[in-house]
Amino acid sequence: EAEVAQSPRYKITEKSQAVAFWCDPISGHATLYWYRQILGQGPELLVQFQDESVVDDSQLPKDRFSAERLKGVDSTLKIQPAELGDSAMYLCASSLRMGKDNEQFFGPGTRLTVL
Amino acid sequence: DQQVKQNSPSLSVQEGRISILNCDYTNSMFDYFLWYKKYPAEGPTFLISISSIKDKNEDGRFTVFLNKSAKHLSLHIVPSQPGDSAVYFCAARVNFGNEKLTFGTGTRLTIIP
């Protein structure tokens, strides 16, 4: 069964360092999402891509976070510099397309700990 | 501003009994609702959904009920099984535009053998 792949699964870094997460969506899925889930809360959308274009990045802290999906397939989320409050699970999801009733499939996530 | 609320952080149910998980929302623009299940160290997996034009949707042991006037939905699991122990997230979206999902805070369901 096709799955969304994410790496690394776990990342520990020190404050002010740079970190990067990678996501490979299900083959053929045009829409890709990055979510952040803080402990005890639900996932919150950071950025959404349709192919290589950003559709929604209204909740992305653009002073330190960046995301790209250069060829419209895999994607990278970067944080520079990392802060203590960035400790969270970072989830990637993909869907076949934008449109009504379209299901999002989630990857296993990257758990980030900032010391 | 929490637009989707799950007021019960945890729930314990005997195996074989009914599990009822509740979710409330405040945004009247939401017209599609989903339940996701999440095991530790895994991403959420889609469980069941319901459109606002319906008040019930059933899939095997899982049934979701929607009460639009009360802005409330619930997930019923009958009968509950040990493998149902997980965190359940309610999510909602406006079914046009970018399909952004707004999630609740989750309910941890524990099925007691």
Coordinates of N, CA and C in Angstrom, one line a residue:
Chain A
E1 N 0.8 -1.2 0.0 CA 0.0 0.0 0.0 C 0.9 1.2 0.0
A2 N 0.6 2.2 -0.8 CA 1.4 3.4 -0.9 C 1.2 4.2 0.4
E3 N 2.4 4.8 0.8 CA 2.4 5.6 2.0 C 3.2 6.9 1.8
V4 N 2.9 7.9 2.7 CA 3.7 9.1 2.7 C 4.9 8.8 3.5
A5 N 6.1 9.1 3.0 CA 7.3 8.9 3.7 C 7.9 10.2 4.2
Q6 N 8.4 10.1 5.4 CA 9.0 11.3 6.1 C 10.3 10.9 6.7
S7 N 11.3 11.8 6.7 CA 12.6 11.6 7.4 C 13.1 12.9 7.8
P8 N 13.9 12.9 8.9 CA 14.1 11.8 9.8 C 12.8 11.6 10.7
R9 N 12.8 10.5 11.4 CA 11.6 10.2 12.3 C 11.8 11.0 13.6
Y10 N 13.0 11.2 14.0 CA 13.3 11.9 15.2 C 14.5 12.9 15.0
K11 N 14.4 14.1 15.6 CA 15.5 15.0 15.4 C 15.6 15.8 16.7
I12 N 16.8 15.8 17.3 CA 17.1 16.6 18.4 C 18.2 17.6 18.0
T13 N 17.9 18.9 18.3 CA 18.8 20.0 18.0 C 18.9 21.0 19.1
E14 N 19.9 21.8 19.0 CA 20.0 22.9 20.0 C 19.4 24.2 19.4
K15 N 18.9 25.0 20.3 CA 18.4 26.3 20.0 C 19.3 27.0 19.1
S16 N 18.8 27.7 18.1 CA 19.5 28.5 17.1 C 20.1 27.7 16.0
Q17 N 20.1 26.4 16.0 CA 20.5 25.6 14.9 C 19.5 25.5 13.8
A18 N 19.9 25.1 12.6 CA 19.0 24.9 11.5 C 18.6 23.4 11.4
V19 N 17.3 23.2 11.1 CA 16.9 21.8 10.9 C 16.1 21.7 9.6
A20 N 16.0 20.5 9.0 CA 15.3 20.3 7.8 C 14.6 19.0 7.8
F21 N 13.3 18.9 7.3 CA 12.6 17.7 7.3 C 12.2 17.5 5.8
W22 N 12.1 16.2 5.5 CA 11.8 15.8 4.1 C 10.5 15.0 4.1
C23 N 9.7 15.2 3.0 CA 8.5 14.4 2.8 C 8.4 14.0 1.4
D24 N 8.0 12.7 1.2 CA 7.8 12.2 -0.1 C 6.3 11.7 -0.2
P25 N 5.5 12.4 -0.9 CA 4.0 12.1 -0.9 C 3.7 10.8 -1.6
I26 N 2.5 10.3 -1.6 CA 2.1 9.2 -2.3 C 2.2 9.5 -3.8
S27 N 2.7 8.6 -4.6 CA 2.9 8.9 -6.0 C 1.6 9.3 -6.7
G28 N 1.7 10.4 -7.4 CA 0.6 10.9 -8.2 C -0.3 11.9 -7.4
H29 N 0.1 12.1 -6.1 CA -0.7 13.1 -5.3 C -0.2 14.5 -5.6
A30 N -1.1 15.3 -6.0 CA -0.7 16.7 -6.4 C -0.7 17.6 -5.2
T31 N -1.4 17.4 -4.2 CA -1.5 18.3 -3.1 C -0.7 17.8 -1.9
L32 N 0.1 18.6 -1.3 CA 0.9 18.2 -0.2 C 0.8 19.3 0.9
Y33 N 0.7 18.7 2.2 CA 0.5 19.6 3.3 C 1.6 19.3 4.4
W34 N 2.0 20.4 5.1 CA 2.8 20.3 6.3 C 2.0 20.8 7.5
Y35 N 1.9 19.9 8.5 CA 1.2 20.2 9.7 C 2.2 20.2 10.9
R36 N 1.9 21.0 11.9 CA 2.7 20.9 13.2 C 1.7 20.5 14.3
Q37 N 2.1 19.5 15.1 CA 1.3 19.1 16.2 C 2.1 19.3 17.5
I38 N 1.6 20.2 18.3 CA 2.2 20.4 19.6 C 1.6 19.4 20.6
L39 N 2.4 18.9 21.5 CA 1.9 17.9 22.4 C 0.6 18.4 23.1
G40 N -0.5 17.6 23.0 CA -1.7 17.9 23.7 C -2.7 18.7 22.8
Q41 N -2.2 18.9 21.6 CA -3.1 19.7 20.7 C -3.3 18.9 19.4
G42 N -4.2 19.4 18.5 CA -4.4 18.8 17.2 C -3.4 19.3 16.2
P43 N -3.2 18.6 15.1 CA -2.4 19.2 14.0 C -2.9 20.5 13.5
E44 N -1.9 21.4 13.2 CA -2.3 22.7 12.7 C -1.5 22.9 11.3
L45 N -2.3 23.3 10.3 CA -1.7 23.4 9.0 C -0.6 24.5 9.0
L46 N 0.6 24.2 8.5 CA 1.6 25.2 8.3 C 1.6 25.7 6.8
V47 N 1.6 24.8 5.9 CA 1.7 25.2 4.5 C 1.1 24.1 3.6
Q48 N 0.5 24.5 2.5 CA -0.2 23.6 1.5 C 0.3 23.9 0.2
F49 N 0.7 22.9 -0.6 CA 1.2 23.0 -2.0 C 0.2 22.3 -2.9
Q50 N 0.0 22.9 -4.0 CA -0.7 22.3 -5.2 C 0.4 22.2 -6.2
D51 N 0.8 21.0 -6.5 CA 2.0 20.8 -7.4 C 3.2 21.6 -6.7
E52 N 3.8 22.5 -7.5 CA 4.9 23.2 -6.9 C 4.6 24.5 -6.3
S53 N 3.3 24.9 -6.4 CA 2.9 26.2 -5.9 C 2.3 26.2 -4.5
V54 N 2.6 27.2 -3.7 CA 2.0 27.4 -2.4 C 0.6 27.9 -2.5
V55 N -0.3 27.1 -1.9 CA -1.7 27.5 -1.9 C -2.1 28.3 -0.6
D56 N -1.5 27.8 0.5 CA -1.8 28.5 1.8 C -0.6 28.4 2.7
D57 N 0.0 29.5 3.1 CA 1.1 29.5 4.1 C 0.8 30.5 5.1
S58 N -0.5 30.8 5.4 CA -0.9 31.8 6.3 C -0.4 31.6 7.7
Q59 N -0.3 30.3 8.1 CA 0.1 30.0 9.5 C 1.6 29.6 9.6
L60 N 2.4 29.8 8.5 CA 3.8 29.5 8.5 C 4.6 30.7 9.1
P61 N 5.4 30.5 10.1 CA 6.2 31.7 10.7 C 7.3 31.9 9.7
K62 N 7.1 32.9 8.8 CA 8.0 33.0 7.7 C 9.3 33.6 8.0
D63 N 9.5 34.2 9.3 CA 10.8 34.7 9.6 C 11.8 33.6 9.9
R64 N 11.3 32.4 10.2 CA 12.2 31.3 10.5 C 11.9 30.0 9.7
F65 N 10.7 29.9 9.2 CA 10.3 28.6 8.5 C 10.3 28.9 7.0
S66 N 10.7 27.9 6.3 CA 10.5 27.9 4.8 C 10.2 26.5 4.3
A67 N 9.4 26.5 3.2 CA 9.0 25.2 2.7 C 9.1 25.3 1.1
E68 N 9.5 24.2 0.5 CA 9.6 24.2 -0.9 C 9.2 22.8 -1.5
R69 N 8.8 22.8 -2.7 CA 8.4 21.6 -3.4 C 8.7 21.9 -4.9
L70 N 10.0 21.9 -5.1 CA 10.6 22.4 -6.4 C 10.0 21.7 -7.6
K71 N 9.9 20.4 -7.6 CA 9.5 19.7 -8.8 C 8.1 19.2 -8.7
G72 N 7.4 19.7 -7.6 CA 6.0 19.2 -7.5 C 5.9 17.8 -7.0
V73 N 7.0 17.2 -6.4 CA 6.9 15.9 -5.9 C 7.2 15.9 -4.4
D74 N 8.5 15.7 -4.1 CA 8.8 15.7 -2.6 C 9.0 17.1 -2.1
S75 N 9.1 17.3 -0.8 CA 9.1 18.6 -0.2 C 10.0 18.6 1.0
T76 N 10.5 19.8 1.2 CA 11.4 20.1 2.4 C 10.9 21.2 3.2
L77 N 10.8 21.0 4.5 CA 10.4 22.1 5.5 C 11.7 22.4 6.3
K78 N 12.0 23.7 6.4 CA 13.2 24.1 7.1 C 12.9 25.1 8.2
I79 N 13.7 25.0 9.3 CA 13.5 25.9 10.4 C 14.9 26.5 10.6
Q80 N 15.1 27.8 10.6 CA 16.4 28.4 10.9 C 16.1 29.8 11.4
P81 N 16.5 30.1 12.6 CA 17.0 29.2 13.6 C 15.9 28.6 14.4
A82 N 16.2 27.4 14.9 CA 15.2 26.7 15.8 C 15.1 27.4 17.1
E83 N 13.9 27.4 17.7 CA 13.6 27.9 19.0 C 13.0 26.8 19.9
L84 N 13.0 27.0 21.2 CA 12.5 26.0 22.1 C 11.0 25.7 21.8
G85 N 10.3 26.7 21.4 CA 8.8 26.5 21.2 C 8.5 25.7 19.9
D86 N 9.6 25.4 19.1 CA 9.4 24.6 17.9 C 9.3 23.1 18.1
S87 N 9.6 22.7 19.4 CA 9.5 21.3 19.7 C 8.1 20.8 19.4
A88 N 7.9 19.8 18.6 CA 6.6 19.4 18.2 C 6.8 18.2 17.2
M89 N 5.6 17.6 16.8 CA 5.6 16.6 15.7 C 5.3 17.4 14.4
Y90 N 6.1 17.1 13.4 CA 5.8 17.7 12.1 C 5.3 16.6 11.2
L91 N 4.1 16.8 10.7 CA 3.4 15.8 9.9 C 3.3 16.3 8.5
C92 N 3.5 15.4 7.6 CA 3.3 15.7 6.2 C 2.1 14.8 5.7
A93 N 1.3 15.4 4.9 CA 0.1 14.7 4.3 C 0.0 15.0 2.8
S94 N -0.6 14.1 2.1 CA -0.9 14.3 0.7 C -2.3 13.9 0.3
S95 N -2.8 14.5 -0.8 CA -4.0 14.1 -1.3 C -3.9 14.1 -2.8
L96 N -4.8 13.4 -3.5 CA -4.7 13.2 -4.9 C -4.8 14.5 -5.6
R97 N -5.7 15.4 -5.2 CA -5.9 16.6 -5.8 C -6.7 17.5 -4.8
M98 N -6.8 18.8 -5.1 CA -7.7 19.6 -4.4 C -9.1 19.4 -4.9
G99 N -10.1 19.4 -4.0 CA -11.4 19.2 -4.5 C -12.3 18.6 -3.4
K100 N -13.6 18.5 -3.7 CA -14.5 18.1 -2.7 C -14.3 16.7 -2.2
D101 N -14.4 16.5 -0.9 CA -14.3 15.2 -0.2 C -13.0 14.5 -0.4
N102 N -11.9 15.3 -0.7 CA -10.6 14.6 -1.0 C -9.9 14.2 0.3
E103 N -9.6 13.0 0.4 CA -9.0 12.5 1.7 C -7.5 12.8 1.7
Q104 N -7.0 13.2 2.9 CA -5.6 13.4 3.1 C -5.0 12.2 3.8
F105 N -3.9 11.8 3.3 CA -3.1 10.7 3.9 C -1.9 11.2 4.6
F106 N -1.7 10.8 5.8 CA -0.6 11.3 6.6 C 0.6 10.4 6.7
G107 N 1.8 11.0 6.8 CA 3.0 10.2 7.0 C 3.2 10.0 8.5
P108 N 4.3 9.3 8.9 CA 4.4 9.0 10.4 C 4.9 10.2 11.2
G109 N 5.4 11.3 10.5 CA 5.8 12.4 11.2 C 7.3 12.5 11.6
T110 N 7.8 13.7 11.9 CA 9.1 13.9 12.4 C 9.0 14.5 13.8
R111 N 9.5 13.9 14.8 CA 9.4 14.5 16.2 C 10.6 15.3 16.4
L112 N 10.4 16.6 16.6 CA 11.5 17.5 16.8 C 11.6 17.9 18.2
T113 N 12.8 17.8 18.8 CA 13.1 18.3 20.2 C 14.2 19.4 20.1
V114 N 13.9 20.6 20.6 CA 14.8 21.7 20.6 C 15.3 21.9 22.0
L115 N 16.6 21.8 22.2 CA 17.2 21.9 23.6 C 17.8 23.3 23.8
Chain B
D1 N -8.3 30.9 19.3 CA -9.7 30.6 19.0 C -9.8 29.2 18.5
Q2 N -10.3 28.3 19.4 CA -10.4 26.9 19.1 C -11.7 26.7 18.3
Q3 N -11.7 26.5 17.0 CA -12.9 26.3 16.3 C -13.5 24.9 16.3
V4 N -12.7 23.9 16.7 CA -13.1 22.6 16.8 C -12.7 22.1 18.2
K5 N -13.6 21.6 19.0 CA -13.3 21.3 20.4 C -13.7 19.9 20.7
Q6 N -12.7 19.2 21.4 CA -13.0 17.9 21.9 C -12.8 18.0 23.4
N7 N -13.8 18.1 24.2 CA -13.8 18.5 25.6 C -13.3 17.4 26.5
S8 N -13.3 16.1 26.0 CA -12.9 15.0 26.8 C -11.5 14.6 26.4
P9 N -10.5 14.8 27.2 CA -9.1 14.4 26.8 C -9.0 12.9 26.8
S10 N -9.7 12.2 27.6 CA -9.6 10.8 27.6 C -10.9 10.1 27.9
L11 N -11.0 8.8 27.5 CA -12.2 8.0 27.7 C -11.8 6.6 27.9
S12 N -12.3 5.9 28.8 CA -12.1 4.5 29.0 C -13.4 3.7 28.9
V13 N -13.4 2.6 28.1 CA -14.6 1.8 27.8 C -14.3 0.4 27.9
Q14 N -15.2 -0.4 28.4 CA -15.0 -1.9 28.5 C -15.1 -2.4 27.1
E15 N -14.3 -3.4 26.8 CA -14.4 -4.2 25.5 C -15.8 -4.7 25.3
G16 N -16.3 -4.5 24.1 CA -17.6 -5.0 23.7 C -18.7 -3.9 23.9
R17 N -18.4 -2.9 24.7 CA -19.4 -1.8 24.9 C -19.3 -0.8 23.9
I18 N -20.2 0.2 23.9 CA -20.1 1.3 22.9 C -19.2 2.4 23.4
S19 N -18.4 2.9 22.5 CA -17.6 4.1 22.8 C -18.2 5.3 22.0
I20 N -18.4 6.4 22.7 CA -18.9 7.6 22.1 C -18.0 8.7 22.3
L21 N -17.4 9.3 21.2 CA -16.5 10.4 21.3 C -17.2 11.6 20.7
N22 N -17.1 12.7 21.4 CA -17.8 13.9 21.0 C -16.9 15.1 20.5
C23 N -17.5 15.9 19.7 CA -16.8 17.0 19.1 C -17.8 18.2 18.9
D24 N -17.4 19.4 19.2 CA -18.2 20.6 18.9 C -17.4 21.5 18.1
Y25 N -18.1 22.3 17.3 CA -17.4 23.3 16.4 C -18.2 24.6 16.5
T26 N -17.5 25.7 16.2 CA -18.1 27.0 16.3 C -18.2 27.7 14.9
N27 N -17.5 27.3 13.9 CA -17.5 27.9 12.6 C -18.6 27.3 11.8
S28 N -19.6 28.1 11.5 CA -20.8 27.7 10.7 C -20.5 27.5 9.2
M29 N -19.3 27.9 8.8 CA -18.9 27.6 7.4 C -18.4 26.2 7.2
F30 N -18.1 25.5 8.3 CA -17.6 24.1 8.1 C -18.8 23.3 7.5
D31 N -18.5 22.5 6.5 CA -19.5 21.7 5.9 C -19.1 20.3 5.6
Y32 N -17.9 19.9 6.1 CA -17.4 18.5 5.9 C -16.6 18.2 7.2
F33 N -16.9 17.0 7.7 CA -16.3 16.6 9.0 C -15.7 15.3 8.9
L34 N -14.5 15.1 9.6 CA -13.8 13.8 9.5 C -13.3 13.4 10.9
W35 N -13.2 12.1 11.0 CA -12.5 11.6 12.2 C -11.3 10.8 11.8
Y36 N -10.2 11.1 12.5 CA -8.9 10.5 12.3 C -8.5 9.7 13.6
K37 N -7.8 8.6 13.4 CA -7.4 7.8 14.5 C -5.8 7.8 14.5
K38 N -5.2 7.9 15.6 CA -3.8 8.0 15.7 C -3.2 7.1 16.7
Y39 N -2.3 6.2 16.3 CA -1.5 5.4 17.2 C -0.2 6.1 17.5
P40 N 0.4 5.8 18.7 CA 1.7 6.4 19.0 C 2.7 6.1 17.9
A41 N 3.5 7.1 17.6 CA 4.6 7.0 16.6 C 4.1 6.8 15.2
E42 N 2.8 7.1 15.0 CA 2.3 7.0 13.6 C 1.6 8.3 13.3
G43 N 1.4 8.5 12.0 CA 0.5 9.7 11.6 C -0.9 9.3 11.7
P44 N -1.8 10.3 11.7 CA -3.2 10.1 11.8 C -3.7 9.3 10.6
T45 N -4.7 8.4 10.7 CA -5.3 7.7 9.6 C -6.7 8.0 9.6
F46 N -7.2 8.2 8.4 CA -8.6 8.6 8.2 C -9.5 7.4 8.6
L47 N -10.6 7.8 9.3 CA -11.5 6.8 9.8 C -12.9 6.8 9.1
I48 N -13.5 8.0 9.2 CA -14.9 8.1 8.6 C -15.1 9.6 8.5
S49 N -16.0 10.0 7.6 CA -16.4 11.4 7.4 C -17.9 11.5 7.2
I50 N -18.3 12.8 7.2 CA -19.7 13.1 7.0 C -19.8 14.5 6.4
S51 N -20.7 14.6 5.4 CA -21.0 15.9 4.8 C -22.1 16.5 5.6
S52 N -22.2 17.8 5.5 CA -23.2 18.6 6.3 C -24.6 18.3 5.7
I53 N -24.7 17.7 4.5 CA -26.1 17.4 4.0 C -26.6 16.2 4.6
K54 N -25.8 15.5 5.4 CA -26.3 14.2 6.0 C -26.3 14.4 7.6
D55 N -27.0 13.5 8.2 CA -26.9 13.6 9.7 C -26.3 12.3 10.3
K56 N -26.1 11.3 9.4 CA -25.5 10.1 9.9 C -24.7 9.4 8.7
N57 N -23.6 8.8 9.1 CA -22.8 8.0 8.1 C -22.3 6.8 8.9
E58 N -22.4 5.6 8.3 CA -22.1 4.4 9.0 C -21.1 3.6 8.1
D59 N -20.0 3.0 8.8 CA -19.1 2.2 8.1 C -18.6 1.1 9.1
G60 N -19.3 0.0 9.0 CA -19.0 -1.1 9.9 C -19.3 -0.8 11.3
R61 N -18.3 -0.9 12.2 CA -18.5 -0.6 13.6 C -18.6 0.8 13.9
F62 N -18.3 1.7 13.0 CA -18.1 3.1 13.2 C -19.3 3.9 12.6
T63 N -19.9 4.8 13.4 CA -21.0 5.6 12.9 C -20.7 7.0 13.4
V64 N -20.9 8.0 12.5 CA -20.7 9.4 12.9 C -22.1 10.0 12.7
F65 N -22.4 10.8 13.7 CA -23.7 11.6 13.8 C -23.4 13.1 13.8
L66 N -24.2 13.8 13.0 CA -24.0 15.2 12.9 C -25.3 16.0 13.3
N67 N -25.2 16.9 14.2 CA -26.3 17.7 14.6 C -25.9 19.2 14.3
K68 N -26.3 19.6 13.1 CA -25.9 21.0 12.6 C -26.4 22.1 13.5
S69 N -27.6 22.0 14.0 CA -28.2 23.0 14.8 C -27.4 23.2 16.1
A70 N -26.9 22.1 16.6 CA -26.1 22.2 17.8 C -24.6 22.3 17.6
K71 N -24.2 22.3 16.3 CA -22.8 22.3 15.9 C -22.1 21.2 16.7
H72 N -22.6 20.0 16.6 CA -22.0 18.9 17.4 C -22.0 17.7 16.5
L73 N -20.9 16.9 16.6 CA -20.8 15.6 16.0 C -20.3 14.6 17.0
S74 N -20.6 13.3 16.8 CA -20.1 12.3 17.6 C -19.7 11.1 16.8
L75 N -18.8 10.3 17.3 CA -18.4 9.1 16.7 C -18.7 7.9 17.7
H76 N -19.5 7.0 17.2 CA -19.9 5.8 17.9 C -19.1 4.6 17.4
I77 N -18.5 3.8 18.3 CA -17.8 2.6 18.0 C -18.5 1.5 18.7
V78 N -19.1 0.5 17.9 CA -19.8 -0.6 18.5 C -19.5 -1.9 17.7
P79 N -19.1 -3.0 18.4 CA -18.6 -3.0 19.7 C -17.2 -2.5 19.8
S80 N -16.8 -2.0 20.9 CA -15.4 -1.5 21.1 C -14.4 -2.7 21.2
Q81 N -13.3 -2.6 20.6 CA -12.3 -3.7 20.6 C -11.0 -3.1 21.1
P82 N -10.1 -3.9 21.7 CA -8.8 -3.4 22.2 C -8.0 -2.7 21.2
G83 N -8.1 -3.1 19.9 CA -7.3 -2.4 18.8 C -7.9 -1.0 18.6
D84 N -9.0 -0.6 19.2 CA -9.5 0.7 19.0 C -8.8 1.7 19.9
S85 N -8.0 1.2 20.8 CA -7.3 2.1 21.8 C -6.4 3.0 21.0
A86 N -6.6 4.3 21.0 CA -5.8 5.3 20.2 C -6.3 6.7 20.6
V87 N -5.7 7.7 19.9 CA -6.2 9.0 20.1 C -7.0 9.3 18.8
Y88 N -8.2 9.9 19.1 CA -9.1 10.2 18.0 C -9.2 11.7 17.8
F89 N -9.0 12.2 16.6 CA -9.1 13.6 16.3 C -10.3 13.8 15.4
C90 N -11.1 14.8 15.8 CA -12.2 15.3 15.0 C -11.6 16.5 14.1
A91 N -12.0 16.5 12.9 CA -11.5 17.6 12.0 C -12.6 18.1 11.2
A92 N -12.5 19.4 10.7 CA -13.6 20.0 9.9 C -12.9 20.8 8.9
R93 N -13.7 21.0 7.8 CA -13.2 21.9 6.7 C -14.4 22.6 6.0
V94 N -14.0 23.7 5.4 CA -15.0 24.3 4.4 C -14.7 23.7 3.1
N95 N -15.8 23.1 2.5 CA -15.6 22.3 1.3 C -15.5 23.0 0.0
F96 N -14.8 24.1 0.1 CA -14.4 24.8 -1.2 C -13.1 25.5 -0.9
G97 N -12.4 25.9 -1.9 CA -11.1 26.5 -1.6 C -10.0 25.5 -1.4
N98 N -9.2 25.6 -0.4 CA -8.0 24.8 -0.2 C -8.2 23.6 0.7
E99 N -9.4 23.3 1.1 CA -9.7 22.1 2.0 C -8.9 22.1 3.2
K100 N -8.5 23.2 3.8 CA -7.8 23.2 5.0 C -8.5 22.5 6.1
L101 N -7.8 21.6 6.8 CA -8.5 20.9 7.9 C -8.2 21.6 9.2
T102 N -9.2 21.8 10.0 CA -9.0 22.3 11.4 C -9.3 21.2 12.3
F103 N -8.3 20.9 13.1 CA -8.4 19.7 14.0 C -8.8 20.1 15.4
G104 N -9.5 19.2 16.1 CA -9.6 19.3 17.6 C -8.4 18.8 18.3
T105 N -8.5 18.9 19.6 CA -7.3 18.5 20.4 C -7.1 17.0 20.7
G106 N -8.1 16.2 20.3 CA -8.0 14.8 20.4 C -8.6 14.2 21.7
T107 N -9.1 13.0 21.6 CA -9.5 12.2 22.8 C -8.8 10.9 22.8
R108 N -8.2 10.6 23.9 CA -7.5 9.3 24.0 C -8.5 8.3 24.5
L109 N -8.7 7.3 23.6 CA -9.7 6.2 24.0 C -8.9 5.0 24.4
T110 N -9.2 4.4 25.6 CA -8.6 3.2 26.1 C -9.7 2.2 26.2
I111 N -9.6 1.0 25.6 CA -10.5 -0.1 25.7 C -10.0 -1.1 26.7
I112 N -10.8 -1.3 27.7 CA -10.3 -2.2 28.8 C -10.8 -3.6 28.5
P113 N -9.8 -4.6 28.4 CA -10.2 -5.9 28.1 C -11.1 -6.6 29.2

